[in-house]
mmCIF file of C-alpha atoms in Angstrom:
data_model
loop_
_atom_site.group_PDB
_atom_site.id
_atom_site.type_symbol
_atom_site.label_atom_id
_atom_site.label_comp_id
_atom_site.label_asym_id
_atom_site.label_seq_id
_atom_site.Cartn_x
_atom_site.Cartn_y
_atom_site.Cartn_z
ATOM 1 C CA MET A 1 0.077 -0.111 -0.338
ATOM 2 C CA ARG A 2 1.206 3.390 -0.651
ATOM 3 C CA LEU A 3 0.721 6.480 1.206
ATOM 4 C CA ARG A 4 -0.460 9.227 -1.709
ATOM 5 C CA ASP A 5 0.508 12.623 -1.857
ATOM 6 C CA HIS A 6 -2.219 15.001 -2.021
ATOM 7 C CA ARG A 7 -1.863 18.690 -2.306
ATOM 8 C CA GLY A 8 0.495 20.460 0.178
ATOM 9 C CA THR A 9 1.133 16.937 2.361
ATOM 10 C CA VAL A 10 5.011 17.351 2.248
ATOM 11 C CA THR A 11 5.163 21.135 2.981
ATOM 12 C CA THR A 12 2.627 20.860 5.780
ATOM 13 C CA LEU A 13 4.354 17.885 7.584
ATOM 14 C CA LEU A 14 7.894 19.611 7.058
ATOM 15 C CA ALA A 15 6.351 22.831 8.544
ATOM 16 C CA ALA A 16 5.335 20.448 11.421
ATOM 17 C CA GLY A 17 9.031 18.998 11.692
ATOM 18 C CA THR A 18 7.666 15.874 10.085
ATOM 19 C CA LEU A 19 7.759 13.896 7.114
ATOM 20 C CA VAL A 20 5.479 11.214 6.025
ATOM 21 C CA LEU A 21 7.321 9.067 3.686
ATOM 22 C CA PRO A 22 5.696 6.058 1.185
ATOM 23 C CA LEU A 23 4.656 3.105 3.287
ATOM 24 C CA SER A 24 4.375 -0.462 1.726
ATOM 25 C CA GLY A 25 2.852 -3.507 3.409
ATOM 26 C CA SER A 26 -0.385 -5.498 3.567
ATOM 27 C CA ALA A 27 -3.991 -3.007 3.273
ATOM 28 C CA ASN A 28 -5.775 -5.100 5.754
ATOM 29 C CA ALA A 29 -2.825 -5.348 8.381
ATOM 30 C CA GLY A 30 -1.668 -1.711 8.203
ATOM 31 C CA THR A 31 1.421 0.045 6.577
ATOM 32 C CA GLY A 32 3.748 -0.981 8.554
ATOM 33 C CA ASP A 33 6.968 -2.294 6.817
ATOM 34 C CA HIS A 34 8.931 -3.749 9.623
ATOM 35 C CA HIS A 35 8.834 -7.086 10.655
ATOM 36 C CA ASP A 36 8.812 -7.372 14.090
ATOM 37 C CA SER A 37 6.329 -9.455 15.416
ATOM 38 C CA ARG A 38 5.870 -7.409 18.273
ATOM 39 C CA PRO A 39 6.759 -3.929 17.053
ATOM 40 C CA LEU A 40 4.919 -1.880 20.128
ATOM 41 C CA ALA A 41 6.917 -3.150 22.892
ATOM 42 C CA GLY A 42 7.898 -1.265 25.673
ATOM 43 C CA MET A 43 5.327 1.486 24.927
ATOM 44 C CA ARG A 44 2.657 2.366 27.216
ATOM 45 C CA ILE A 45 -0.664 3.358 25.370
ATOM 46 C CA LEU A 46 -3.763 4.853 27.090
ATOM 47 C CA MET A 47 -6.801 4.237 25.144
ATOM 48 C CA SER A 48 -10.425 6.126 25.157
ATOM 49 C CA ASN A 49 -13.448 6.898 22.981
ATOM 50 C CA ASP A 50 -16.797 8.006 23.111
ATOM 51 C CA ASP A 51 -18.659 4.952 22.862
ATOM 52 C CA SER A 52 -17.874 3.584 26.315
ATOM 53 C CA MET A 53 -16.378 0.866 27.474
ATOM 54 C CA GLN A 54 -19.704 -1.366 28.146
ATOM 55 C CA MET A 55 -20.238 -2.849 24.750
ATOM 56 C CA ALA A 56 -23.529 -4.037 26.059
ATOM 57 C CA ARG A 57 -25.882 -2.982 22.916
ATOM 58 C CA PRO A 58 -26.773 -5.730 20.979
ATOM 59 C CA ASN A 59 -24.820 -4.031 17.969
ATOM 60 C CA ALA A 60 -21.994 -3.546 20.069
ATOM 61 C CA SER A 61 -22.084 0.159 18.938
ATOM 62 C CA ASP A 62 -20.678 0.864 22.650
ATOM 63 C CA GLY A 63 -17.338 -0.159 22.520
ATOM 64 C CA LYS A 64 -16.248 -2.999 20.102
ATOM 65 C CA GLY A 65 -14.394 -0.582 18.570
ATOM 66 C CA LEU A 66 -12.329 -0.118 21.734
ATOM 67 C CA TYR A 67 -11.614 -3.752 22.271
ATOM 68 C CA GLU A 68 -10.848 -4.507 19.257
ATOM 69 C CA VAL A 69 -8.205 -1.562 18.850
ATOM 70 C CA ARG A 70 -7.260 -3.208 22.587
ATOM 71 C CA ARG A 71 -6.685 -6.731 21.145
ATOM 72 C CA ALA A 72 -4.250 -5.442 18.196
ATOM 73 C CA LEU A 73 -2.463 -2.924 20.324
ATOM 74 C CA CYS A 74 -1.575 -5.779 22.890
ATOM 75 C CA SER A 75 -0.641 -8.015 19.940
ATOM 76 C CA ALA A 76 1.872 -5.703 18.896
ATOM 77 C CA GLY A 77 3.550 -5.800 22.127
ATOM 78 C CA ALA A 78 2.094 -2.312 23.795
ATOM 79 C CA ASP A 79 1.249 -1.968 27.724
ATOM 80 C CA VAL A 80 -2.473 -0.965 27.167
ATOM 81 C CA VAL A 81 -4.711 0.918 30.125
ATOM 82 C CA VAL A 82 -8.508 1.938 29.424
ATOM 83 C CA MET A 83 -9.741 4.792 30.652
ATOM 84 C CA ALA A 84 -13.026 5.440 29.111
ATOM 85 C CA PRO A 85 -16.420 6.958 29.503
ATOM 86 C CA TRP A 86 -18.792 4.944 31.462
ATOM 87 C CA ALA A 87 -21.953 4.892 29.048
ATOM 88 C CA ASN A 88 -22.131 6.141 25.244
ATOM 89 C CA GLN A 89 -20.943 9.726 24.984
ATOM 90 C CA SER A 90 -21.197 10.119 21.159
ATOM 91 C CA GLY A 91 -21.059 13.697 19.643
ATOM 92 C CA ALA A 92 -20.484 15.278 23.299
ATOM 93 C CA GLY A 93 -17.191 16.757 21.485
ATOM 94 C CA THR A 94 -15.111 19.172 23.859
ATOM 95 C CA GLY A 95 -17.670 18.668 26.547
ATOM 96 C CA ALA A 96 -15.665 18.588 29.913
ATOM 97 C CA ALA A 97 -16.518 18.738 33.844
ATOM 98 C CA GLY A 98 -15.342 22.245 35.323
ATOM 99 C CA SER A 99 -16.511 21.170 38.650
ATOM 100 C CA GLY A 100 -17.925 18.083 40.992
ATOM 101 C CA ALA A 101 -16.510 14.815 41.015
ATOM 102 C CA LEU A 102 -15.528 11.784 38.974
ATOM 103 C CA THR A 103 -15.426 8.554 39.724
ATOM 104 C CA VAL A 104 -12.911 5.797 38.192
ATOM 105 C CA GLN A 105 -14.211 2.270 38.302
ATOM 106 C CA ARG A 106 -12.415 -0.645 36.817
ATOM 107 C CA ARG A 107 -13.892 -3.371 35.081
ATOM 108 C CA THR A 108 -13.505 -7.055 36.355
ATOM 109 C CA VAL A 109 -15.541 -8.859 33.634
ATOM 110 C CA LEU A 110 -14.506 -8.040 29.959
ATOM 111 C CA PRO A 111 -16.424 -8.779 26.954
ATOM 112 C CA ALA A 112 -16.426 -12.289 26.025
ATOM 113 C CA ALA A 113 -13.688 -12.875 23.712
ATOM 114 C CA TYR A 114 -11.534 -10.159 24.627
ATOM 115 C CA GLY A 115 -10.635 -11.026 28.526
ATOM 116 C CA GLN A 116 -7.227 -12.201 28.195
ATOM 117 C CA ASP A 117 -5.956 -9.984 24.901
ATOM 118 C CA CYS A 118 -3.459 -7.874 27.476
ATOM 119 C CA ALA A 119 -2.802 -10.723 30.163
ATOM 120 C CA GLY A 120 0.945 -11.021 29.610
ATOM 121 C CA ALA A 121 1.317 -6.778 29.451
ATOM 122 C CA PRO A 122 2.545 -5.245 32.852
ATOM 123 C CA ALA A 123 -0.964 -3.463 33.327
ATOM 124 C CA ALA A 124 -2.700 -6.430 32.505
ATOM 125 C CA GLY A 125 -5.013 -4.509 29.933
ATOM 126 C CA ALA A 126 -7.034 -2.995 32.612
ATOM 127 C CA VAL A 127 -9.990 -1.205 31.891
ATOM 128 C CA PHE A 128 -11.725 1.645 33.832
ATOM 129 C CA GLY A 129 -14.966 3.529 33.253
ATOM 130 C CA VAL A 130 -15.521 6.614 34.526
ATOM 131 C CA CYS A 131 -18.509 8.056 35.643
ATOM 132 C CA LYS A 132 -19.809 11.432 37.362
ATOM 133 C CA GLY A 133 -20.304 11.790 41.213
ATOM 134 C CA ALA A 134 -18.675 10.782 44.141
ATOM 135 C CA THR A 135 -20.171 7.058 44.543
ATOM 136 C CA ALA A 136 -19.726 3.589 42.618
ATOM 137 C CA CYS A 137 -20.945 3.638 38.965
ATOM 138 C CA ASP A 138 -24.059 1.883 38.047
ATOM 139 C CA ALA A 139 -26.644 1.885 35.603
ATOM 140 C CA THR A 140 -28.072 5.141 36.234
ATOM 141 C CA SER A 141 -24.611 7.065 36.453
ATOM 142 C CA VAL A 142 -24.245 9.929 34.225
ATOM 143 C CA SER A 143 -20.934 9.677 32.707
ATOM 144 C CA ALA A 144 -17.808 11.233 32.033
ATOM 145 C CA THR A 145 -17.232 13.016 29.096
ATOM 146 C CA PRO A 146 -14.592 11.365 26.963
ATOM 147 C CA VAL A 147 -12.466 14.717 27.238
ATOM 148 C CA ASP A 148 -12.734 14.302 30.764
ATOM 149 C CA THR A 149 -11.608 10.620 30.678
ATOM 150 C CA VAL A 150 -7.977 11.626 29.105
ATOM 151 C CA ARG A 151 -7.322 14.505 31.297
ATOM 152 C CA LEU A 152 -8.168 12.479 34.589
ATOM 153 C CA ALA A 153 -5.727 10.031 33.359
ATOM 154 C CA LEU A 154 -3.044 12.288 32.562
ATOM 155 C CA ASN A 155 -3.365 14.151 35.687
ATOM 156 C CA GLY A 156 -3.139 11.804 38.192
ATOM 157 C CA GLY A 157 -5.692 9.146 37.478
ATOM 158 C CA LEU A 158 -3.633 6.393 35.606
ATOM 159 C CA ALA A 159 -0.597 6.944 38.666
ATOM 160 C CA ALA A 160 -3.394 6.620 41.158
ATOM 161 C CA LYS A 161 -5.145 3.506 39.579
ATOM 162 C CA ALA A 162 -2.511 1.606 37.252
ATOM 163 C CA GLY A 163 0.816 3.020 38.692
ATOM 164 C CA TRP A 164 1.784 4.698 35.753
ATOM 165 C CA THR A 165 3.709 7.237 37.447
ATOM 166 C CA LYS A 166 4.909 8.766 33.968
ATOM 167 C CA ALA A 167 3.110 10.181 31.119
ATOM 168 C CA PRO A 168 2.084 7.333 29.005
ATOM 169 C CA ASP A 169 3.853 7.121 25.315
ATOM 170 C CA LEU A 170 0.954 7.534 23.574
ATOM 171 C CA VAL A 171 -2.999 7.930 23.618
ATOM 172 C CA VAL A 172 -5.439 6.094 21.112
ATOM 173 C CA THR A 173 -8.752 6.662 20.729
ATOM 174 C CA GLY A 174 -11.873 4.705 19.303
ATOM 175 C CA SER A 175 -11.945 2.801 17.074
ATOM 176 C CA ASN A 176 -14.991 4.609 16.898
ATOM 177 C CA PHE A 177 -18.492 3.702 15.669
ATOM 178 C CA GLY A 178 -18.748 5.641 12.450
ATOM 179 C CA PRO A 179 -16.175 7.776 10.625
ATOM 180 C CA ASN A 180 -15.356 11.083 11.843
ATOM 181 C CA VAL A 181 -14.840 13.460 8.757
ATOM 182 C CA ALA A 182 -15.954 16.740 7.480
ATOM 183 C CA SER A 183 -18.477 18.481 9.721
ATOM 184 C CA VAL A 184 -18.672 15.631 12.090
ATOM 185 C CA VAL A 185 -15.175 16.512 13.233
ATOM 186 C CA ASN A 186 -16.574 19.169 15.018
ATOM 187 C CA ASP A 187 -18.602 17.216 17.186
ATOM 188 C CA SER A 188 -16.339 14.504 17.922
ATOM 189 C CA GLY A 189 -15.694 12.862 21.443
ATOM 190 C CA THR A 190 -12.965 10.624 20.000
ATOM 191 C CA VAL A 191 -11.507 13.451 18.050
ATOM 192 C CA SER A 192 -11.796 15.732 21.063
ATOM 193 C CA ALA A 193 -10.230 13.346 23.389
ATOM 194 C CA ALA A 194 -7.247 12.846 21.150
ATOM 195 C CA LEU A 195 -7.051 16.951 21.002
ATOM 196 C CA ALA A 196 -7.180 17.053 24.908
ATOM 197 C CA ALA A 197 -4.303 14.445 24.975
ATOM 198 C CA ILE A 198 -1.901 16.666 22.927
ATOM 199 C CA GLU A 199 -3.123 19.666 24.947
ATOM 200 C CA GLU A 200 -1.707 17.929 28.094
ATOM 201 C CA GLY A 201 1.464 16.990 26.277
ATOM 202 C CA THR A 202 1.177 13.196 24.979
ATOM 203 C CA PRO A 203 0.810 12.347 21.258
ATOM 204 C CA ALA A 204 -2.366 11.199 20.093
ATOM 205 C CA VAL A 205 -3.917 8.729 17.301
ATOM 206 C CA ALA A 206 -7.579 8.514 16.846
ATOM 207 C CA LEU A 207 -9.241 5.697 14.828
ATOM 208 C CA ASN A 208 -12.726 5.592 13.448
ATOM 209 C CA SER A 209 -14.532 2.531 11.467
ATOM 210 C CA SER A 210 -16.910 3.487 8.919
ATOM 211 C CA TYR A 211 -20.728 2.460 8.806
ATOM 212 C CA ASP A 212 -22.362 -0.398 6.579
ATOM 213 C CA PRO A 213 -24.016 1.121 3.595
ATOM 214 C CA THR A 214 -25.650 -1.988 2.690
ATOM 215 C CA VAL A 215 -27.522 -1.328 6.103
ATOM 216 C CA THR A 216 -30.041 0.967 5.025
ATOM 217 C CA THR A 217 -32.555 0.756 8.301
ATOM 218 C CA SER A 218 -29.725 1.945 10.626
ATOM 219 C CA LEU A 219 -26.305 2.683 11.326
ATOM 220 C CA GLU A 220 -24.255 -0.497 11.481
ATOM 221 C CA VAL A 221 -20.099 -1.126 11.693
ATOM 222 C CA ALA A 222 -19.372 -4.592 10.317
ATOM 223 C CA ASP A 223 -17.573 -6.906 12.756
ATOM 224 C CA ARG A 224 -15.048 -7.008 10.188
ATOM 225 C CA THR A 225 -14.512 -3.350 9.825
ATOM 226 C CA TYR A 226 -13.446 -3.116 13.498
ATOM 227 C CA ARG A 227 -11.035 -5.579 13.072
ATOM 228 C CA GLN A 228 -9.924 -4.218 9.648
ATOM 229 C CA THR A 229 -9.603 -0.651 11.844
ATOM 230 C CA ALA A 230 -7.725 -2.036 14.547
ATOM 231 C CA ASP A 231 -5.229 -4.338 12.694
ATOM 232 C CA PHE A 232 -4.301 -1.496 10.138
ATOM 233 C CA GLY A 233 -4.231 0.977 13.053
ATOM 234 C CA ALA A 234 -1.840 -0.548 15.146
ATOM 235 C CA ALA A 235 0.480 -1.549 11.893
ATOM 236 C CA PHE A 236 0.141 2.320 11.347
ATOM 237 C CA ILE A 237 1.124 3.283 14.876
ATOM 238 C CA ALA A 238 4.100 1.211 14.520
ATOM 239 C CA SER A 239 5.384 2.773 11.425
ATOM 240 C CA LEU A 240 4.409 6.062 13.122
ATOM 241 C CA HIS A 241 6.371 5.366 15.977
ATOM 242 C CA HIS A 242 9.566 3.947 14.527
ATOM 243 C CA ARG A 243 9.564 7.054 12.049
ATOM 244 C CA GLY A 244 9.482 9.182 14.912
ATOM 245 C CA LEU A 245 5.989 10.972 13.429
ATOM 246 C CA LEU A 246 4.156 10.531 16.695
ATOM 247 C CA THR A 247 4.193 14.301 17.785
ATOM 248 C CA THR A 248 2.084 16.874 20.290
ATOM 249 C CA ASP A 249 1.679 19.319 17.253
ATOM 250 C CA PHE A 250 -1.270 17.608 16.097
ATOM 251 C CA VAL A 251 -3.655 14.392 16.072
ATOM 252 C CA VAL A 252 -3.479 12.037 13.734
ATOM 253 C CA ASN A 253 -6.695 11.282 12.547
ATOM 254 C CA VAL A 254 -7.352 8.044 10.905
ATOM 255 C CA ASN A 255 -10.507 7.002 8.967
ATOM 256 C CA TYR A 256 -11.174 3.429 7.656
ATOM 257 C CA PRO A 257 -13.223 2.305 4.883
ATOM 258 C CA TYR A 258 -16.235 -0.048 4.881
ATOM 259 C CA LEU A 259 -15.308 -2.787 2.427
ATOM 260 C CA ALA A 260 -17.060 -5.554 0.989
ATOM 261 C CA GLU A 261 -15.618 -8.994 2.019
ATOM 262 C CA GLY A 262 -12.492 -9.709 0.419
ATOM 263 C CA GLN A 263 -11.933 -6.371 -0.710
ATOM 264 C CA ARG A 264 -8.822 -4.152 0.463
ATOM 265 C CA PRO A 265 -8.584 -0.164 0.483
ATOM 266 C CA ARG A 266 -7.433 1.428 -2.618
ATOM 267 C CA SER A 267 -4.629 3.078 -0.584
ATOM 268 C CA THR A 268 -3.761 5.262 2.415
ATOM 269 C CA VAL A 269 -4.251 8.945 1.435
ATOM 270 C CA TRP A 270 -3.336 12.088 2.973
ATOM 271 C CA SER A 271 -6.645 14.256 3.442
ATOM 272 C CA SER A 272 -8.021 17.808 4.590
ATOM 273 C CA VAL A 273 -10.955 17.673 7.073
ATOM 274 C CA GLY A 274 -13.842 18.257 4.625
ATOM 275 C CA SER A 275 -15.683 21.337 4.443
ATOM 276 C CA GLN A 276 -19.228 19.685 3.674
ATOM 277 C CA LYS A 277 -22.029 19.299 6.431
ATOM 278 C CA LEU A 278 -23.104 15.807 6.700
ATOM 279 C CA ILE A 279 -25.898 15.581 9.207
ATOM 280 C CA GLN A 280 -28.614 18.140 9.730
ATOM 281 C CA PRO A 281 -30.146 17.763 13.169
ATOM 282 C CA SER A 282 -33.436 17.754 13.754
ATOM 283 C CA TYR A 283 -35.859 18.608 16.874
ATOM 284 C CA ALA A 284 -39.343 17.466 17.093
ATOM 285 C CA GLN A 285 -41.817 18.673 19.575
ATOM 286 C CA THR A 286 -43.236 15.492 21.326
ATOM 287 C CA ALA A 287 -46.698 17.060 22.244
ATOM 288 C CA PRO A 288 -48.711 20.640 20.086
ATOM 289 C CA ASN A 289 -47.353 23.506 22.357
ATOM 290 C CA GLY A 290 -45.229 21.345 24.668
ATOM 291 C CA ASP A 291 -41.932 22.543 26.143
ATOM 292 C CA THR A 292 -40.011 18.994 25.181
ATOM 293 C CA PHE A 293 -38.469 18.028 22.078
ATOM 294 C CA THR A 294 -36.770 14.816 20.423
ATOM 295 C CA VAL A 295 -33.307 15.111 19.380
ATOM 296 C CA GLY A 296 -32.727 13.536 16.245
ATOM 297 C CA GLY A 297 -30.975 13.960 12.930
ATOM 298 C CA ALA A 298 -30.094 12.684 9.504
ATOM 299 C CA LEU A 299 -28.031 12.362 6.302
ATOM 300 C CA CYS A 300 -27.770 15.756 4.519
ATOM 301 C CA ALA A 301 -29.793 15.538 1.275
ATOM 302 C CA ALA A 302 -27.965 16.887 -1.661
ATOM 303 C CA ASP A 303 -31.098 19.489 -2.189
ATOM 304 C CA ASN A 304 -31.135 20.427 1.200
ATOM 305 C CA PRO A 305 -29.972 24.122 1.282
ATOM 306 C CA LYS A 306 -28.736 23.965 5.368
ATOM 307 C CA CYS A 307 -26.529 21.495 3.886
ATOM 308 C CA ARG A 308 -22.988 22.985 2.940
ATOM 309 C CA PRO A 309 -21.463 21.037 0.129
ATOM 310 C CA GLU A 310 -18.014 20.186 -0.374
ATOM 311 C CA THR A 311 -15.527 22.462 -1.730
ATOM 312 C CA LYS A 312 -11.875 20.821 -0.876
ATOM 313 C CA ARG A 313 -10.380 18.526 -3.705
ATOM 314 C CA ASP A 314 -8.995 16.249 -0.843
ATOM 315 C CA ALA A 315 -11.608 15.873 1.543
ATOM 316 C CA ASP A 316 -11.432 13.114 3.945
ATOM 317 C CA TYR A 317 -15.046 11.973 3.561
ATOM 318 C CA ARG A 318 -14.907 11.971 -0.549
ATOM 319 C CA LEU A 319 -11.793 9.833 -0.284
ATOM 320 C CA LEU A 320 -12.984 7.533 2.567
ATOM 321 C CA GLN A 321 -16.062 6.892 -0.012
ATOM 322 C CA GLN A 322 -13.695 5.909 -2.875
ATOM 323 C CA GLY A 323 -12.498 3.291 -0.161
ATOM 324 C CA ASP A 324 -9.556 4.905 0.682
ATOM 325 C CA VAL A 325 -8.406 4.927 4.269
ATOM 326 C CA THR A 326 -7.980 8.674 5.299
ATOM 327 C CA VAL A 327 -5.086 10.250 7.575
ATOM 328 C CA THR A 328 -5.793 13.956 8.926
ATOM 329 C CA PRO A 329 -3.494 16.131 11.112
ATOM 330 C CA ILE A 330 -6.071 17.891 13.401
ATOM 331 C CA THR A 331 -4.952 20.797 15.915
ATOM 332 C CA PRO A 332 -6.583 22.673 18.540
ATOM 333 C CA ASP A 333 -6.022 25.857 16.644
ATOM 334 C CA ARG A 334 -9.200 26.919 14.930
ATOM 335 C CA THR A 335 -7.967 30.287 13.589
ATOM 336 C CA PHE A 336 -9.023 30.448 9.877
ATOM 337 C CA GLU A 337 -6.121 31.611 7.904
ATOM 338 C CA GLY A 338 -7.738 32.097 4.318
ATOM 339 C CA ARG A 339 -8.041 34.798 2.000
ATOM 340 C CA GLU A 340 -11.658 35.213 3.183
ATOM 341 C CA ALA A 341 -10.873 36.759 6.172
ATOM 342 C CA GLY A 342 -8.825 39.687 4.648
ATOM 343 C CA ARG A 343 -11.853 42.489 4.941
ATOM 344 C CA LEU A 344 -12.813 41.814 8.430
ATOM 345 C CA GLU A 345 -8.948 41.775 9.442
ATOM 346 C CA HIS A 346 -8.761 45.025 7.684
ATOM 347 C CA PHE A 347 -11.954 46.315 9.524
ATOM 348 C CA VAL A 348 -10.259 45.356 13.210
ATOM 349 C CA ARG A 349 -7.159 46.517 12.167
ATOM 350 C CA THR A 350 -7.834 50.125 10.757
ATOM 351 C CA GLY A 351 -11.674 50.384 11.646
ATOM 352 C CA ARG A 352 -12.906 50.977 7.919
#
């Protein structure tokens, strides 16, 4: 597999002090070109997500991606600790608690087939859920947000609960139930948790698994997509690690496409966060003249005037739909630097 160069790839990465080189290897196993069977040996990795650590829903949308990535990272030799939201926090974005208490509770019985994945690692693959409040987490507990879990972990939580007195080498979030591309990135708890990590001084990678478009009655991620994302992600992270490309300058946001049985990704491509609006929210009154609204949403239709069209050639969603694995650098800096801001800048500076 090759990492195709899209507009500004080399210039952008050189400016950040790094350079992505062409990579080769199995499309389904990632892009590592080294032959070490445990390429992440010696690395300590904190994992989180926004889907939770429960994996209790019938479609496993509340954490299966996390356990698949945990399996792959431990198989590659990493020492992994999970500190994730107690309950589903999809769409939580950058939300975080500013006061109150958070409770960290270790999960003692892991989902079937994942219990022994990290048994030989120093931390034994410990999994913790984080809820709000000062009492034990239960079915009625309000969950901590994804950002809460990472900030807590990196500011005392890992030391207290896992004995890690030094920061981990990397934070990995996901694999998310669904892609985080275009406008969805703004709402993503998976991406926001990774951004929280680099703000705390630890490199971060966000992994995301695409929906199965053949299921039209709901949004679903196929089991094989979770597995492919995890295996690709572990090998890709190993390649970044061995090249010194894990950085706190930006989050590496990786989206893995849905592929039919037996298919492979076209390639791994450099992309930008798309400008397209993908989801149109809806708020339906539950009763005429009532005060309660049901929150919903749907994929944007092409003829919806509220849905912003795509304007970028290297947009992540467009490339993902073509069967590419997309890799996008994301930073907390939201400063707009395009020419279109020139008139506003002139007015602010001159008053005219």
